[in-house]
CSV table of C-alpha atoms and ligand atoms in Angstrom, one decimal:
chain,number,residue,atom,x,y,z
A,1,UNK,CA,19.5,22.6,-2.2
A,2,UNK,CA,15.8,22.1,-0.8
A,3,UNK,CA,13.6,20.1,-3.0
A,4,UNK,CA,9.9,20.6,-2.8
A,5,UNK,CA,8.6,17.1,-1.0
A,6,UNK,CA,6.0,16.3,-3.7
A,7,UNK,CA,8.1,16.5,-6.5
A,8,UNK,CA,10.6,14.8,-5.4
A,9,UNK,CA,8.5,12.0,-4.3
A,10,UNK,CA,7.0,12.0,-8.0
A,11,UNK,CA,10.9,12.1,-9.3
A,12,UNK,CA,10.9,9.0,-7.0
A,13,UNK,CA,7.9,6.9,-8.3
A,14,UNK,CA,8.2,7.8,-12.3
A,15,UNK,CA,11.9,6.0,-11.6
A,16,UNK,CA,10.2,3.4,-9.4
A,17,UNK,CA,7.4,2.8,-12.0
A,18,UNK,CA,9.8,2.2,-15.2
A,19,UNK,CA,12.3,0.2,-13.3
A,20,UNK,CA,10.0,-2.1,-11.2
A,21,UNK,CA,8.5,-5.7,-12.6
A,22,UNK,CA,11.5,-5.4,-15.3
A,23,UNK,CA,14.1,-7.4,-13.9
A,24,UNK,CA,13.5,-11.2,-14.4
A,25,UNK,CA,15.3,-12.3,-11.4
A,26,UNK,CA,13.3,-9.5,-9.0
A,27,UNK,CA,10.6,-11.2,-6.8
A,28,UNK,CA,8.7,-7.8,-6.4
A,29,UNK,CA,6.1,-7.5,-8.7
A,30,UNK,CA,6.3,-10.7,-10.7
A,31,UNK,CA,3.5,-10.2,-13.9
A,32,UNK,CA,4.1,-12.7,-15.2
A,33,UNK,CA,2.5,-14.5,-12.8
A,34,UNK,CA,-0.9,-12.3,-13.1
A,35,UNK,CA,-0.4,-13.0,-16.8
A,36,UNK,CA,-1.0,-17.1,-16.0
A,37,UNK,CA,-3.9,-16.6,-14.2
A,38,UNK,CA,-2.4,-16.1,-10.5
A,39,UNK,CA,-2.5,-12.8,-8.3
A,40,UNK,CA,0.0,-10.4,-6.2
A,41,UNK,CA,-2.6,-9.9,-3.9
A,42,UNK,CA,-1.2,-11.6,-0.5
A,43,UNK,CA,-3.8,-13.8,1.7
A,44,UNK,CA,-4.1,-10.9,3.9
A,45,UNK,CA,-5.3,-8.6,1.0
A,46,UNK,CA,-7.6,-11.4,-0.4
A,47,UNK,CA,-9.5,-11.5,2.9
A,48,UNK,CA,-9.6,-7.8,3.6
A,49,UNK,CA,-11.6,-7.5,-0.1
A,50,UNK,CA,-13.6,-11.0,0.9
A,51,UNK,CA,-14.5,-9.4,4.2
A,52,UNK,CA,-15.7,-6.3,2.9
A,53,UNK,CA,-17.5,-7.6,-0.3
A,54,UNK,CA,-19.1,-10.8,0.5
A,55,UNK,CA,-16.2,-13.1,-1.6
A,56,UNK,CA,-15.4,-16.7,0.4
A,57,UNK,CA,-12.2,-18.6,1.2
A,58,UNK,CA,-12.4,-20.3,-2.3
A,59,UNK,CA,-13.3,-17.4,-4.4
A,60,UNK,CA,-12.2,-14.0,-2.2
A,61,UNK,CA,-13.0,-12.1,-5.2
A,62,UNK,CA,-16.2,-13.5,-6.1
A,63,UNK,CA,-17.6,-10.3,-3.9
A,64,UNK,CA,-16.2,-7.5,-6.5
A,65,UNK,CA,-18.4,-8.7,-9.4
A,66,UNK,CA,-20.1,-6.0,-11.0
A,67,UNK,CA,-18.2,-3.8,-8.3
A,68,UNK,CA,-17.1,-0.2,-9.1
A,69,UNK,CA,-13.5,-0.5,-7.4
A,70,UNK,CA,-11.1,2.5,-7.0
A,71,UNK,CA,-7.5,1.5,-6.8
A,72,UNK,CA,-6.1,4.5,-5.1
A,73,UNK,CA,-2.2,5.3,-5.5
A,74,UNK,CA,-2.2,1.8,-7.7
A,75,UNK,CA,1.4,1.8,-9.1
A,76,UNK,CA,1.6,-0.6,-11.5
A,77,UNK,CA,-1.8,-1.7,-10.8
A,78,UNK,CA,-1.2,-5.8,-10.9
A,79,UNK,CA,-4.5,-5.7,-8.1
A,80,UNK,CA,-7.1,-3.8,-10.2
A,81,UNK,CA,-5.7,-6.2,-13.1
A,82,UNK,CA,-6.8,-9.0,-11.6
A,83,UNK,CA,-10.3,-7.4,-9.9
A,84,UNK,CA,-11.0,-6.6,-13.3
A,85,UNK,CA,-10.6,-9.8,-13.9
A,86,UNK,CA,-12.8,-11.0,-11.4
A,87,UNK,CA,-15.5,-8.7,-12.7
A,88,UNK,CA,-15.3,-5.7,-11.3
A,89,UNK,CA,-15.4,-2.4,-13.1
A,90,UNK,CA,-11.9,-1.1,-12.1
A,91,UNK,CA,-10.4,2.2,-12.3
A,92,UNK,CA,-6.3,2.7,-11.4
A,93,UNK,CA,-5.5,6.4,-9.6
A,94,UNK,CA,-2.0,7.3,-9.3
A,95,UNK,CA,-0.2,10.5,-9.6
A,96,UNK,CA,2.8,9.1,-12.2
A,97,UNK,CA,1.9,8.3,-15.8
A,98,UNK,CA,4.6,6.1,-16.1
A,99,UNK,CA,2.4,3.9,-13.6
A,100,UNK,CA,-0.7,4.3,-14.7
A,101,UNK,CA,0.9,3.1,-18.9
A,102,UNK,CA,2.2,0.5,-17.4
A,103,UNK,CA,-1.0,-1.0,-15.9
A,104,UNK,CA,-2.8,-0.1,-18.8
A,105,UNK,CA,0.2,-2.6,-20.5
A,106,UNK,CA,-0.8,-5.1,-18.0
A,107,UNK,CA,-4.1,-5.1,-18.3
A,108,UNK,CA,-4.2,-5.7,-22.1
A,109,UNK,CA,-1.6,-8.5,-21.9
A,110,UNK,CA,-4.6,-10.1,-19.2
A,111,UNK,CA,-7.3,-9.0,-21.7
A,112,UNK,CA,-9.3,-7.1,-19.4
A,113,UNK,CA,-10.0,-3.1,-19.7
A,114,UNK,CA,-9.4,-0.9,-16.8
A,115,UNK,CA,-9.6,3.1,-16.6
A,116,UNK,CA,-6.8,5.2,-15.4
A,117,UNK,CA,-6.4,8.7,-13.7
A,118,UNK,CA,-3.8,10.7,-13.7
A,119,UNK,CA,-4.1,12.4,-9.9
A,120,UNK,CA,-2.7,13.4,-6.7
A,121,UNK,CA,-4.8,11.3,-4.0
A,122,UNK,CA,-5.2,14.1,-1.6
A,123,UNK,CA,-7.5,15.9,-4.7
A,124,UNK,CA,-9.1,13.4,-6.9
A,125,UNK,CA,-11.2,14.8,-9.7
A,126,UNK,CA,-15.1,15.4,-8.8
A,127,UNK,CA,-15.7,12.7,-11.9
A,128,UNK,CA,-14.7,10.6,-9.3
A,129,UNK,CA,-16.9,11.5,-6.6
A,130,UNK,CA,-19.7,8.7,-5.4
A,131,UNK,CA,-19.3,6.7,-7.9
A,132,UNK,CA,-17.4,3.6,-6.4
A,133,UNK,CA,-18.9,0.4,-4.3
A,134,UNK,CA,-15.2,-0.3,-3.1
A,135,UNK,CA,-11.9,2.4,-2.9
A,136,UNK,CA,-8.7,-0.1,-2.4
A,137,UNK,CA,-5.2,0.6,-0.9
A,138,UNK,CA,-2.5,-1.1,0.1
A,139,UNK,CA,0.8,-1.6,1.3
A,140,UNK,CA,3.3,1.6,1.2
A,141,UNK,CA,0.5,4.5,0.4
A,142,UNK,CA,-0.2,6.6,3.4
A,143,UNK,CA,3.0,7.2,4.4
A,144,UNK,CA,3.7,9.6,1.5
A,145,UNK,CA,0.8,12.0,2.5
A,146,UNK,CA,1.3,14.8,4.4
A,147,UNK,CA,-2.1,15.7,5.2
A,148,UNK,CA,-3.9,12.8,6.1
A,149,UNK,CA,-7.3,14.4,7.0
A,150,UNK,CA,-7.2,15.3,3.3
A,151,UNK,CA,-6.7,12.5,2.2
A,152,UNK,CA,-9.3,10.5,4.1
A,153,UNK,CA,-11.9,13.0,2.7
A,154,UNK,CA,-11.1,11.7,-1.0
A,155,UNK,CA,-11.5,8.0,0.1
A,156,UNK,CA,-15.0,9.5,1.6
A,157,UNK,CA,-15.8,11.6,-1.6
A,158,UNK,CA,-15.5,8.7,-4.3
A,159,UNK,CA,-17.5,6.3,-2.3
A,160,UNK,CA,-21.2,5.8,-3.0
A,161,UNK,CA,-22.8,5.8,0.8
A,162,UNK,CA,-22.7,2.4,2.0
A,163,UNK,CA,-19.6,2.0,-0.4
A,164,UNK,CA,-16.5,-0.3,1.5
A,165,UNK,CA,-12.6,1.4,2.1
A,166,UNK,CA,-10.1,-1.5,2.4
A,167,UNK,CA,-6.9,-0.6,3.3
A,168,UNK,CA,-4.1,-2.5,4.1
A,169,UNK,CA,-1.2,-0.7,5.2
A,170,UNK,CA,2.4,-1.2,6.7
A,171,UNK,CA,1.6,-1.0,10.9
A,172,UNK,CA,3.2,2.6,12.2
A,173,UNK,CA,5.3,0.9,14.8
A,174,UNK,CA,7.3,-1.6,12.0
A,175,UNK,CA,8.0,1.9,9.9
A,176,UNK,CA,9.8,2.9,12.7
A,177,UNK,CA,12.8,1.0,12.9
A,178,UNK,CA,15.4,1.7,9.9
A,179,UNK,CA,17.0,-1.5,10.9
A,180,UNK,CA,17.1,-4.4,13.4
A,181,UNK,CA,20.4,-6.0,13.2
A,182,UNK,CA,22.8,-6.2,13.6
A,183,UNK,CA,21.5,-3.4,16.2
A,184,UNK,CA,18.4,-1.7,16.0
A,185,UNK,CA,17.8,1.9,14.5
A,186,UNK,CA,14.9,3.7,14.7
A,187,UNK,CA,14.5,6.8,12.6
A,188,UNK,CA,11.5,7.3,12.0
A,189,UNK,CA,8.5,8.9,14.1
A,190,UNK,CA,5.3,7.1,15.1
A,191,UNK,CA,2.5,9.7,14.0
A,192,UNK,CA,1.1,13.0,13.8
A,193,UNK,CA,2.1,13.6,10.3
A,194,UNK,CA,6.3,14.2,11.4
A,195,UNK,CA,8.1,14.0,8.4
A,196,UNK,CA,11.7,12.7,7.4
A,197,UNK,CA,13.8,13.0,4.1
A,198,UNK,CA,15.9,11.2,2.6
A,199,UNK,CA,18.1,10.8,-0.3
A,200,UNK,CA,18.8,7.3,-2.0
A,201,UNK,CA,19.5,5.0,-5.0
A,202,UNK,CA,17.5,2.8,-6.1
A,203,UNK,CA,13.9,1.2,-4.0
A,204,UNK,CA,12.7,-1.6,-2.1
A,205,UNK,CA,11.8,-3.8,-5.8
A,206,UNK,CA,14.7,-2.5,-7.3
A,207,UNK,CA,17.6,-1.7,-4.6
A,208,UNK,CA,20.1,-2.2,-6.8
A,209,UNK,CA,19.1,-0.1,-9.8
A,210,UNK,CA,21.3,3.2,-10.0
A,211,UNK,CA,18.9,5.9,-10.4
A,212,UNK,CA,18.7,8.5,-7.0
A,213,UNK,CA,15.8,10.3,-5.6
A,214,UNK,CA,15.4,12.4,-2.3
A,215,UNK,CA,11.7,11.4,-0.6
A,216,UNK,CA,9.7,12.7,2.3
A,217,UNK,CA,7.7,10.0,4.2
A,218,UNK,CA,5.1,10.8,7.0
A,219,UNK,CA,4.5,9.3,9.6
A,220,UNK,CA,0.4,8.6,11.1
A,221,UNK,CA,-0.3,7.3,13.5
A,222,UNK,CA,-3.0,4.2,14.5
A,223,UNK,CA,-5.0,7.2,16.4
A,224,UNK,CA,-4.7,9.6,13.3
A,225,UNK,CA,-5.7,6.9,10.7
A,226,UNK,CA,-8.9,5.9,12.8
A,227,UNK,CA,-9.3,9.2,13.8
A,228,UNK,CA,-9.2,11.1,10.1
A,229,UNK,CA,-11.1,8.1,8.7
A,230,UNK,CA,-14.0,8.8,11.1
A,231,UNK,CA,-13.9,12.9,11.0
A,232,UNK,CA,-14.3,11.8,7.0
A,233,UNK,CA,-17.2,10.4,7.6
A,234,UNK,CA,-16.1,6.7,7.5
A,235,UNK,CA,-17.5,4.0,9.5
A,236,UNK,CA,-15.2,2.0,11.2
A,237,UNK,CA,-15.8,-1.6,10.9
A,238,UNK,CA,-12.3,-3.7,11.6
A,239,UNK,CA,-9.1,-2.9,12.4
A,240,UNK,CA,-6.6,-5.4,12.7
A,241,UNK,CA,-3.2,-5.3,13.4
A,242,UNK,CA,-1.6,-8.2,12.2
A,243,UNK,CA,1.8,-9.5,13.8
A,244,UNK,CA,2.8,-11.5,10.9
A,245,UNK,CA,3.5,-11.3,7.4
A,246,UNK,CA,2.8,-13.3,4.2
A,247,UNK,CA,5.4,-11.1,2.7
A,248,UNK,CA,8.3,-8.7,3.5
A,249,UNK,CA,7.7,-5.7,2.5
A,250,UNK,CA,11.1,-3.8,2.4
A,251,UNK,CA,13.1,-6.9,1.3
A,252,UNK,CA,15.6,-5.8,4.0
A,253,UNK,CA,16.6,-8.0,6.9
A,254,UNK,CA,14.6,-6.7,9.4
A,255,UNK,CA,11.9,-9.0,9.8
A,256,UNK,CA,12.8,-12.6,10.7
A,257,UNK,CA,11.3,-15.7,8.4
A,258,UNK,CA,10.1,-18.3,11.1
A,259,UNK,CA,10.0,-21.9,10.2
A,260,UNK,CA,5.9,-21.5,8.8
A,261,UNK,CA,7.1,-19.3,6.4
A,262,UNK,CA,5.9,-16.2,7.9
A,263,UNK,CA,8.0,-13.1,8.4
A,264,UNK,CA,7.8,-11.5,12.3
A,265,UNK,CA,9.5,-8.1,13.5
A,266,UNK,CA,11.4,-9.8,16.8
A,267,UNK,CA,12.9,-7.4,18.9
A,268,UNK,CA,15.0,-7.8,22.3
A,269,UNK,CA,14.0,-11.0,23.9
A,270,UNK,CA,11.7,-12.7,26.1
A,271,UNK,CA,11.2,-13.6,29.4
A,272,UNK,CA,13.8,-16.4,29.3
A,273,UNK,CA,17.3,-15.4,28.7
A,274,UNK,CA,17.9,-16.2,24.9
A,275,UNK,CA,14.1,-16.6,24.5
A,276,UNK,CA,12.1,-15.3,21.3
A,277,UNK,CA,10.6,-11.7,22.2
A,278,UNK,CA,7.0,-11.8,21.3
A,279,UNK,CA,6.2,-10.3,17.7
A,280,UNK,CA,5.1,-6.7,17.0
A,281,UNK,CA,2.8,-5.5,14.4
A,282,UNK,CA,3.9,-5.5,11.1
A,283,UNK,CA,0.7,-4.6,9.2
A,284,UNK,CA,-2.9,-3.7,9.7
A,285,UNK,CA,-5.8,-3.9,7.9
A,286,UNK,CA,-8.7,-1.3,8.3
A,287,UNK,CA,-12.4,-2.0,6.6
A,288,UNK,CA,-14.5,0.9,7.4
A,289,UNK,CA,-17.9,2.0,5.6
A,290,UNK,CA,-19.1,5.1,4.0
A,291,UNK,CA,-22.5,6.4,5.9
B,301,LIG,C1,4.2,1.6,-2.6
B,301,LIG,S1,3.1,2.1,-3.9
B,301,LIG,C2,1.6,1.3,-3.4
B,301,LIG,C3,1.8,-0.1,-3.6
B,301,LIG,C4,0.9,-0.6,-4.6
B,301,LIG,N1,-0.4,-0.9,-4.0
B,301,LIG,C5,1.5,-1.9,-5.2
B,301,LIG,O1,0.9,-3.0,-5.0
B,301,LIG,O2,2.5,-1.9,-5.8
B,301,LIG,C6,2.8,3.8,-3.6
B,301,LIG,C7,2.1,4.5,-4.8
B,301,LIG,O3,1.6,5.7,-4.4
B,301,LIG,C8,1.7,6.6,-5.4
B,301,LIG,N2,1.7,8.0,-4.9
B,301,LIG,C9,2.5,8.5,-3.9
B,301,LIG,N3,2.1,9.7,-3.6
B,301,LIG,C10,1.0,10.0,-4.3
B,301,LIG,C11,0.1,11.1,-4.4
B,301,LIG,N4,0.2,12.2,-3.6
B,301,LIG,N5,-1.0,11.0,-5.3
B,301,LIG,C12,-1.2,9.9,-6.0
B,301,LIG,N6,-0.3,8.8,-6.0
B,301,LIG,C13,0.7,8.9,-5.1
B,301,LIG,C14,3.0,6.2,-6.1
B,301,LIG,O4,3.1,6.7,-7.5
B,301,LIG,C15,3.0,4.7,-6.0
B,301,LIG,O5,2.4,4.2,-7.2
């Protein structure tokens, strides 16, 4: 039976949203650090926002004071939590309620107040339209929109002109490979919106819960980001393509931890026979501007 790709993905994240953060022993999405006064935000995030807002390498927040920040496809929200926090005037978008409750649930265990919409990112509501400084993503959204052009328009359409987009996302060529040892698999394609299905249990914060959910990813490329982001009438103003990680994302085994901590996607070799190959992209960050 042929499920419609939307719904199922919304099947998906409603699980993902009342399972994730509630396992004491999980690493993902640890609140009750956020609760103490810490952040999920990695040191790549912090800088993107910094960059883009004017914060500094003590205070990479400092910029969002008195900010109107969108938090677009926000899960469970732990960043607007603690940009609210900062002073900012946050509000969460995400298309499952079960998400956007438990951020609300978040943000009153902080004591800060947040709003929340209920929406599919590739049509936000028009009470959304200009009226944000700063529209935020990260890590894990883009790859669940089919029509990125769409999309890019929304990001465009809620920012005031002048307003910053921050995303940072997982790099197109790391969401190619299924696995890397102990052989490498690559199932996935590079761009152009190319699509693949696939029915699991559980997620990458909660692998082994028991729940199952068929999902439809897409894949865009590095060209099709920059390139919808400018026909949206964004500004590009960085894009950098990081080839290390503060964090790994999946929680699989396919990036390698080096001795500094850092996770790298290694594949093959180098020049010397049983060398390190040299490490390819893992994540990017993109700070464009609304003319
Ligand atoms: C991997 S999470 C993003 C990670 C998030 N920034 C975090 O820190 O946990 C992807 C989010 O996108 C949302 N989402 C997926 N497709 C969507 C759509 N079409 N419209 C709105 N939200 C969507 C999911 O509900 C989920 O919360």
């Amino acid at each position: 039976m042929s499920i419609d790709p939307y719904a199922g993905n919304l099947d998906f994240w409603e699980k993902a949203a009342a399972t994730h953060g509630v396992d004491e022993d999980s690493d993902h999405y640890r609140f009750d650090a956020v609760i103490a006064g810490g952040t999920l935000m990695t040191p790549t995030e912090q800088r993107a926002v910094a960059t883009a807002t004017g914060g500094t390498d003590d205070d990479p927040l400092a910029g969002v004071r008195g900010k109107d920040v969108l938090y677009l496809q926000s899960h469970l929200g732990a960043d607007g939590v603690v940009m609210a926090r900062a002073g900012a005037r946050v509000t969460c978008a995400d298309f499952s309620a079960t998400a956007l409750r438990r951020a609300q649930e978040l943000a009153a265990q902080v004591g800060v107040q947040i709003e929340t919409v209920e929406t599919d990112s590739r049509a936000i509501p028009e009470s959304l339209h200009g009226r944000f400084d700063l529209v935020y993503v990260t890590v894990g959204a883009i790859c669940w929109i089919d029509d990125l052009d769409r999309w890019m328009r929304q990001v465009s359409l809620a920012l005031r002109p002048g307003g910053r987009f921050v995303m940072v996302e997982i790099h197109p060529l790391y969401q190619m490979f299924l696995k890397t040892s102990p052989e490498v698999v690559i199932d996935f394609p590079y761009g152009g919106g190319a699509s693949l299905t696939d029915t699991d249990t559980g997620s990458y914060a909660a692998p082994d819960a028991e729940w199952t959910s068929t999902t439809t990813n897409y894949a865009h490329s590095i060209g099709d980001i920059v390139t919808k982001a400018v026909r949206a009438g964004l500004r590009i103003d960085v894009l950098e393509e990081h080839v290390t990680s503060d964090i790994d994302p999946r929680g699989d085994s396919s990036l390698v931890r080096g001795d500094d901590g850092k996770y790298r996607l290694l594949i093959g070799r180098g020049n010397e026979e049983g060398s390190q190959p040299e490490p390819l992209p893992v994540f990017l960050t993109l700070l464009a501007t609304k003319v």
